């Protein structure tokens, strides 16, 4: 086969956007397109806080890759990437004896938790990262609650104290879901509601750092009204098996610590020899790794500077999707001899859900709150299903 | 108050039958009737294997005591009995500074697990005993499954290996439910069905010892067809944190061991100085503790000999209910100066469910199998709700 080989690593927002775009734009005889992903499914990362809290069946956050790829145009390999060898233009896979050759590589391998050096975090905290992880969070919380009546009274409080580290988007969305789930857990396990504590701890001087103050206040008031305790300006110093130690020495006992405090790039990118900052690669205007015209990096492992404030755009689904679209255009241009188009991020808006009954955020320049915001957020979820799987998938997964 | 004091300990089948009978038969000025129970609810022990497996919402196996007692006639105390002082005719309660005086005491405090001296069983096994316990079993199993994809491959098998010790009624009914739940757990946690093992281990040379052979064969074939592994003639020698060691030394690794191998009487009865055999009291013909005309013992702590084979009747809901009815008659006779009636057990039948789709057993002298048996079993559950709470409760709890 003499066709140029395009290999896409990861079926996240960026990777799937690339794949579905390529299979739409390219003819069968233009390139050999391969997708590698460790699971046979894509999961909707922006919804993971819901199955983590137990308010959504994890299947609603999952899309089988076989349902969205066109097998005549894309080859899917379910495997784990173990090494990117840019000098030989190969990718090593855990389950394959031969490495996978590429002419063009698109890396969309997502992120890893950023622990900021907090002792014990990787060992003792949970992370909202993938379907297996969030199912475990949900089961872990339920298991703690189920033991409430069977342990000594002095041990009960920590079983039903849940600490969420980080009050960024994921943290806020997760506590929003969880605080809606708690009354149900209390009924199910005969635990008085007032015994359960949900504490959101944030090192920055505000919840949702960098976000509009009016919206932040709305979120905080809403969630405090439901019983969430916020501790801002409060770095966690250590995460232990049975809770956390805050800066200054205060200890909070808790059987469940979920860390949402930040992400860094995937270590495979770092290990490949590409220059990174906290695992993320400052890509060129075409989203390529500096000095590597054949490697595009999209999603959480890429770093794009917002020229307005000279700070990196935060890693979001929205930017990953737009990056995927850009890579598709540019790969088609390369194959067909056209000219490439620089990547420019268009922020359409930002919406954070606050559990099953409210949300808030900015759409265009307008602030929105409450049920309308929630409906918009859910429509936006449906839009993603529509993009990758058409109307059928959008209908199947849509839940208001 | 000069009224005779009747105190009923425990709101199980026997205790509730006694209470609902007394409040029907007695006038308000004939006796002061008190019920003591540690929970504010009764649970239907014969259904506990279902919430333990996760196939039934635990609330369907629970009845609030306030919904079935007539507060004008019965006083309910939610407390834990710590001591029965038969010499002073008092019962000590954990939460009360003054002991509770009685003239007539009805003990229906249920059973404790019989471990037959198996090392580590009390520490490491689960028991199908009460609502809190079965919720924990369900959550424990789910929690193990949720970790499957997150542990090293060498550790996975034991997470999804479940051992049920004892193949008596509870053991068989539990594996029947669980084997129906497993496919659902496998879908939920993306685990291949063939990886999950459900092993029922029994020391006796047969499943359901003492039961009709044809019915035993039916149950075993049905359950084996669904994937249950039976190990009969196989005593468990030790129960460890990570599995069991069988007689002869074979070890089976398992994250979940549920023991259903037998019960003994409640230790409070033994500690009160009444003579017991494995915690159970060989009661007289009126169900009284030998030498104590004021103490009736019913349910799992009482021992009644079947004159046909000179062996004790096994402790069942059926016998406890009939004992409750007998005690009501005899207490009324004592209060009104009538003559007491000896207890005689009438075995109406025995039905064991085999999951959500089948059951088997004997009704009268007839063997029944499959769906008809299951329907009869469920009607029998409904009958109990009807007896204690009337048609409204029966309708509310009935599920075919």
Coordinates of N, CA, C and O in Angstrom, one line a residue, chain A residues 197-306:
Chain A
X197 N -21.4 15.2 55.1 CA -20.8 16.4 54.8 C -20.1 16.3 53.4 O -19.5 15.3 53.0
X198 N -20.3 17.3 52.6 CA -19.7 17.4 51.3 C -18.9 18.7 51.3 O -19.4 19.8 51.3
X199 N -17.5 18.6 51.3 CA -16.7 19.7 51.4 C -15.8 19.9 50.2 O -15.1 19.0 49.7
X200 N -15.9 21.1 49.6 CA -15.2 21.4 48.4 C -14.0 22.3 48.8 O -14.3 23.4 49.3
X201 N -12.8 21.9 48.6 CA -11.6 22.6 49.0 C -10.9 23.1 47.8 O -10.6 22.4 46.9
X202 N -10.5 24.4 47.9 CA -9.9 25.1 46.8 C -8.7 25.9 47.3 O -8.9 26.7 48.2
X203 N -7.5 25.8 46.7 CA -6.4 26.6 47.1 C -6.5 28.0 46.7 O -6.0 28.9 47.4
X204 N -7.1 28.3 45.5 CA -7.2 29.7 45.1 C -8.2 30.5 45.9 O -8.9 29.9 46.7
X205 N -8.1 31.8 45.8 CA -8.9 32.6 46.7 C -10.4 32.7 46.3 O -11.2 33.3 46.9
X206 N -10.8 31.9 45.3 CA -12.2 31.9 44.9 C -12.5 30.5 44.3 O -11.6 29.8 43.8
X207 N -13.8 30.2 44.3 CA -14.3 29.1 43.5 C -14.2 29.5 42.0 O -14.3 30.7 41.7
X208 N -14.1 28.6 41.2 CA -14.0 28.8 39.7 C -13.1 30.0 39.4 O -13.5 31.0 38.8
X209 N -11.8 29.9 39.7 CA -10.9 31.0 39.5 C -10.9 31.4 38.0 O -11.0 30.6 37.1
X210 N -11.0 32.7 37.8 CA -10.9 33.3 36.5 C -12.3 33.5 35.9 O -12.4 34.0 34.8
X211 N -13.3 33.0 36.6 CA -14.7 33.1 36.0 C -15.4 34.3 36.5 O -15.0 34.9 37.5
X212 N -16.4 34.7 35.8 CA -17.2 35.9 36.1 C -17.7 35.8 37.6 O -18.3 34.9 38.0
X213 N -17.5 36.9 38.3 CA -17.8 36.9 39.7 C -19.3 36.7 40.0 O -19.7 36.0 41.0
X214 N -20.1 37.3 39.2 CA -21.6 37.2 39.5 C -22.0 35.7 39.3 O -22.8 35.2 40.1
X215 N -21.5 35.0 38.3 CA -21.8 33.6 38.1 C -21.2 32.8 39.2 O -21.9 31.8 39.7
X216 N -20.0 33.1 39.7 CA -19.4 32.4 40.8 C -20.3 32.5 42.0 O -20.6 31.5 42.7
X217 N -20.8 33.7 42.3 CA -21.6 33.9 43.5 C -22.9 33.1 43.4 O -23.4 32.5 44.3
X218 N -23.4 33.1 42.1 CA -24.7 32.3 41.9 C -24.4 30.9 42.3 O -25.2 30.2 43.0
X219 N -23.3 30.3 41.7 CA -23.1 28.9 41.9 C -22.8 28.6 43.4 O -23.4 27.6 44.0
X220 N -22.0 29.4 44.1 CA -21.7 29.2 45.5 C -23.0 29.3 46.3 O -23.2 28.4 47.2
X221 N -23.8 30.3 46.1 CA -25.0 30.4 46.9 C -26.0 29.2 46.7 O -26.5 28.7 47.6
X222 N -26.1 28.8 45.4 CA -27.0 27.7 45.1 C -26.5 26.4 45.8 O -27.3 25.7 46.4
X223 N -25.2 26.2 45.7 CA -24.7 24.9 46.2 C -24.6 25.0 47.7 O -24.9 24.0 48.4
X224 N -24.3 26.1 48.3 CA -24.3 26.2 49.8 C -25.7 26.0 50.3 O -25.9 25.3 51.3
X225 N -26.7 26.5 49.6 CA -28.1 26.3 49.9 C -28.5 24.8 50.0 O -29.3 24.4 50.7
X226 N -27.8 24.0 49.2 CA -28.1 22.6 49.2 C -27.2 21.8 50.2 O -27.3 20.6 50.3
X227 N -26.3 22.5 50.8 CA -25.5 21.9 51.9 C -24.0 21.7 51.6 O -23.3 21.0 52.4
X228 N -23.5 22.2 50.5 CA -22.1 22.1 50.2 C -21.3 23.0 51.1 O -21.7 24.2 51.2
X229 N -20.2 22.6 51.7 CA -19.3 23.5 52.4 C -18.1 23.8 51.5 O -17.5 22.9 51.0
X230 N -17.9 25.1 51.4 CA -16.7 25.5 50.6 C -15.6 25.9 51.5 O -15.8 26.6 52.5
X231 N -14.4 25.5 51.2 CA -13.2 26.0 51.9 C -12.3 26.6 50.8 O -11.5 25.8 50.2
X232 N -12.3 27.9 50.6 CA -11.4 28.5 49.6 C -10.2 29.0 50.3 O -10.1 29.0 51.5
X233 N -9.2 29.4 49.4 CA -7.9 29.8 50.0 C -7.3 28.8 50.9 O -6.6 29.1 51.9
X234 N -7.5 27.5 50.6 CA -7.2 26.5 51.5 C -6.4 25.4 50.8 O -7.1 24.4 50.3
X235 N -5.1 25.5 50.7 CA -4.4 24.4 50.0 C -4.5 23.1 50.8 O -4.4 23.1 52.0
X236 N -4.6 22.0 50.1 CA -4.4 20.7 50.7 C -2.9 20.3 50.8 O -2.2 20.5 49.8
X237 N -2.5 19.9 51.9 CA -1.1 19.6 52.0 C -0.8 18.2 51.9 O 0.3 17.8 51.4
X238 N -1.7 17.3 52.4 CA -1.4 15.9 52.3 C -2.8 15.2 52.2 O -3.8 15.6 52.8
X239 N -2.8 14.1 51.4 CA -4.0 13.3 51.3 C -3.6 11.9 51.9 O -2.6 11.3 51.4
X240 N -4.4 11.6 52.9 CA -4.1 10.3 53.5 C -5.2 9.3 53.2 O -6.2 9.6 52.6
X241 N -5.0 8.1 53.7 CA -6.1 7.1 53.5 C -7.4 7.5 54.1 O -8.4 7.1 53.6
X242 N -7.3 8.2 55.2 CA -8.5 8.5 55.9 C -8.8 10.0 56.0 O -9.4 10.5 56.9
X243 N -8.4 10.7 54.9 CA -8.7 12.1 54.9 C -7.6 13.0 54.4 O -6.7 12.6 53.7
X244 N -7.7 14.3 54.7 CA -6.7 15.3 54.2 C -6.2 16.1 55.4 O -6.8 16.3 56.4
X245 N -5.0 16.6 55.2 CA -4.4 17.6 56.1 C -4.3 18.9 55.3 O -3.7 18.9 54.2
X246 N -4.9 19.9 55.8 CA -4.8 21.2 55.1 C -3.6 22.0 55.5 O -3.0 21.7 56.6
X247 N -3.3 23.0 54.7 CA -2.1 23.9 55.1 C -2.4 24.5 56.4 O -3.5 25.0 56.6
X248 N -1.5 24.5 57.3 CA -1.7 25.0 58.7 C -2.0 23.9 59.7 O -1.9 24.1 60.9
X249 N -2.2 22.6 59.1 CA -2.3 21.5 60.0 C -3.7 20.9 60.3 O -3.8 19.8 60.8
X250 N -4.7 21.6 60.0 CA -6.1 21.1 60.2 C -6.3 19.8 59.5 O -5.9 19.7 58.3
X251 N -6.8 18.8 60.2 CA -7.1 17.5 59.5 C -8.6 17.3 59.4 O -9.3 17.6 60.3
X252 N -9.0 16.8 58.2 CA -10.4 16.5 58.0 C -10.5 15.0 57.7 O -9.9 14.5 56.7
X253 N -11.2 14.2 58.5 CA -11.3 12.8 58.3 C -12.3 12.5 57.2 O -13.4 13.1 57.3
X254 N -12.0 11.7 56.3 CA -12.9 11.4 55.2 C -12.6 10.1 54.5 O -11.4 9.9 54.2
X255 N -13.5 9.3 54.2 CA -13.3 8.0 53.6 C -13.2 8.2 52.1 O -12.8 7.3 51.3
X256 N -13.6 9.4 51.6 CA -13.6 9.6 50.1 C -13.0 11.0 49.8 O -13.6 12.0 50.2
X257 N -11.9 11.0 49.1 CA -11.3 12.2 48.6 C -11.3 12.1 47.1 O -10.7 11.2 46.5
X258 N -11.9 13.1 46.4 CA -11.9 13.1 44.9 C -11.2 14.3 44.5 O -11.5 15.5 44.9
X259 N -10.2 14.2 43.7 CA -9.3 15.3 43.3 C -9.7 15.7 41.9 O -9.7 14.9 40.9
X260 N -10.0 17.0 41.8 CA -10.4 17.6 40.5 C -9.6 18.8 40.2 O -9.9 19.6 39.4
X261 N -8.4 18.9 40.9 CA -7.7 20.2 41.0 C -6.9 20.5 39.8 O -6.2 21.5 39.8
X262 N -6.9 19.7 38.7 CA -6.1 20.1 37.6 C -5.6 18.9 36.8 O -5.5 17.8 37.3
X263 N -5.2 19.2 35.5 CA -4.7 18.1 34.7 C -3.4 18.6 34.1 O -3.1 19.8 34.0
X264 N -2.6 17.7 33.7 CA -1.4 17.9 32.9 C -1.4 17.1 31.7 O -2.3 16.2 31.6
X265 N -0.5 17.2 30.8 CA -0.5 16.4 29.6 C -0.1 15.0 29.8 O 0.4 14.6 30.9
X266 N -0.4 14.1 28.8 CA -0.1 12.7 28.9 C 1.4 12.5 28.9 O 2.1 13.1 28.1
X267 N 1.9 11.6 29.8 CA 3.3 11.5 29.9 C 4.0 10.8 28.7 O 5.2 11.0 28.4
X268 N 3.2 10.1 27.8 CA 3.8 9.5 26.6 C 4.3 10.6 25.7 O 5.3 10.4 25.0
X269 N 3.7 11.8 25.7 CA 4.1 12.9 24.9 C 5.5 13.4 25.4 O 6.5 13.5 24.6
X270 N 5.5 13.6 26.7 CA 6.8 14.0 27.3 C 7.9 13.0 27.0 O 9.0 13.4 26.6
X271 N 7.6 11.7 27.2 CA 8.6 10.6 27.0 C 9.0 10.5 25.6 O 10.1 9.9 25.3
X272 N 8.3 11.0 24.6 CA 8.6 10.9 23.2 C 9.8 11.8 22.8 O 10.3 11.8 21.8
X273 N 10.1 12.7 23.7 CA 11.2 13.7 23.5 C 10.7 15.0 23.0 O 11.5 15.9 22.7
X274 N 9.4 15.2 22.8 CA 8.9 16.5 22.4 C 8.9 17.4 23.6 O 8.6 16.9 24.7
X275 N 9.2 18.6 23.4 CA 9.4 19.6 24.5 C 8.0 19.9 25.1 O 7.0 20.2 24.4
X276 N 7.9 19.8 26.4 CA 6.6 20.0 27.1 C 6.7 20.9 28.3 O 7.8 21.2 28.8
X277 N 5.5 21.5 28.7 CA 5.4 22.3 29.9 C 4.3 21.6 30.7 O 3.2 21.6 30.2
X278 N 4.6 21.0 31.9 CA 3.6 20.2 32.6 C 3.0 19.2 31.7 O 1.7 19.0 31.7
X279 N 3.8 18.6 30.9 CA 3.3 17.5 30.0 C 2.6 18.0 28.7 O 2.1 17.2 27.9
X280 N 2.3 19.3 28.6 CA 1.6 19.9 27.5 C 2.6 20.5 26.5 O 3.6 21.0 26.9
X281 N 2.2 20.4 25.2 CA 3.1 20.9 24.2 C 2.6 22.2 23.6 O 1.5 22.3 23.1
X282 N 3.5 23.2 23.6 CA 3.1 24.5 23.0 C 3.2 24.3 21.5 O 4.3 24.4 20.9
X283 N 2.1 24.0 20.9 CA 2.1 23.7 19.5 C 2.2 24.9 18.6 O 2.0 26.1 19.0
X284 N 2.6 24.7 17.3 CA 2.7 25.8 16.4 C 1.3 26.2 15.9 O 0.3 25.7 16.3
X285 N 1.2 27.2 15.0 CA -0.1 27.7 14.6 C -1.0 26.7 13.9 O -2.2 26.8 13.8
X286 N -0.3 25.6 13.4 CA -1.1 24.5 12.8 C -1.3 23.3 13.7 O -1.6 22.2 13.3
X287 N -1.0 23.5 15.0 CA -1.2 22.5 16.1 C -0.1 21.4 16.0 O -0.4 20.3 16.5
X288 N 1.0 21.7 15.4 CA 2.0 20.7 15.2 C 3.1 20.9 16.4 O 3.3 22.0 16.9
X289 N 3.7 19.8 16.7 CA 4.7 19.8 17.7 C 5.9 20.6 17.1 O 6.2 20.4 16.0
X290 N 6.5 21.5 17.9 CA 7.5 22.3 17.3 C 8.6 21.5 16.7 O 9.2 20.6 17.4
X291 N 9.0 21.8 15.5 CA 10.0 21.0 14.8 C 9.6 19.7 14.2 O 10.4 18.9 13.7
X292 N 8.3 19.4 14.3 CA 7.8 18.1 13.8 C 6.6 18.3 12.9 O 5.4 18.4 13.4
X293 N 6.8 18.5 11.6 CA 5.7 18.8 10.7 C 4.7 17.7 10.6 O 3.6 17.9 10.0
X294 N 5.1 16.5 11.0 CA 4.2 15.3 10.8 C 3.4 14.9 12.1 O 2.7 14.0 12.1
X295 N 3.6 15.7 13.1 CA 2.9 15.4 14.4 C 2.0 16.5 14.8 O 2.5 17.6 15.1
X296 N 0.7 16.3 14.9 CA -0.3 17.2 15.4 C -0.6 16.8 16.8 O -0.8 15.6 17.1
X297 N -0.8 17.8 17.7 CA -1.2 17.5 19.1 C -2.4 18.3 19.4 O -2.4 19.5 19.3
X298 N -3.4 17.6 19.8 CA -4.7 18.2 20.1 C -5.3 17.8 21.4 O -4.8 16.8 22.0
X299 N -6.2 18.6 21.9 CA -6.8 18.3 23.2 C -5.9 18.6 24.4 O -5.1 19.5 24.3
X300 N -6.1 17.9 25.5 CA -5.5 18.2 26.8 C -3.9 18.3 26.7 O -3.3 18.9 27.6
X301 N -3.3 17.6 25.8 CA -1.8 17.6 25.7 C -1.3 18.7 24.9 O -0.1 18.9 24.8
X302 N -2.1 19.5 24.3 CA -1.6 20.6 23.5 C -1.8 21.9 24.3 O -2.7 22.0 25.2
X303 N -1.0 22.9 24.0 CA -1.1 24.2 24.7 C -1.2 25.3 23.7 O -0.3 25.4 22.9
X304 N -2.3 26.0 23.7 CA -2.5 27.1 22.8 C -2.6 28.4 23.6 O -3.3 28.4 24.6
X305 N -1.9 29.4 23.2 CA -1.9 30.7 24.0 C -3.0 31.6 23.5 O -3.2 31.8 22.3
X306 N -3.8 32.1 24.4 CA -4.8 33.1 24.2 C -4.1 34.4 24.0 O -3.5 34.9 25.0

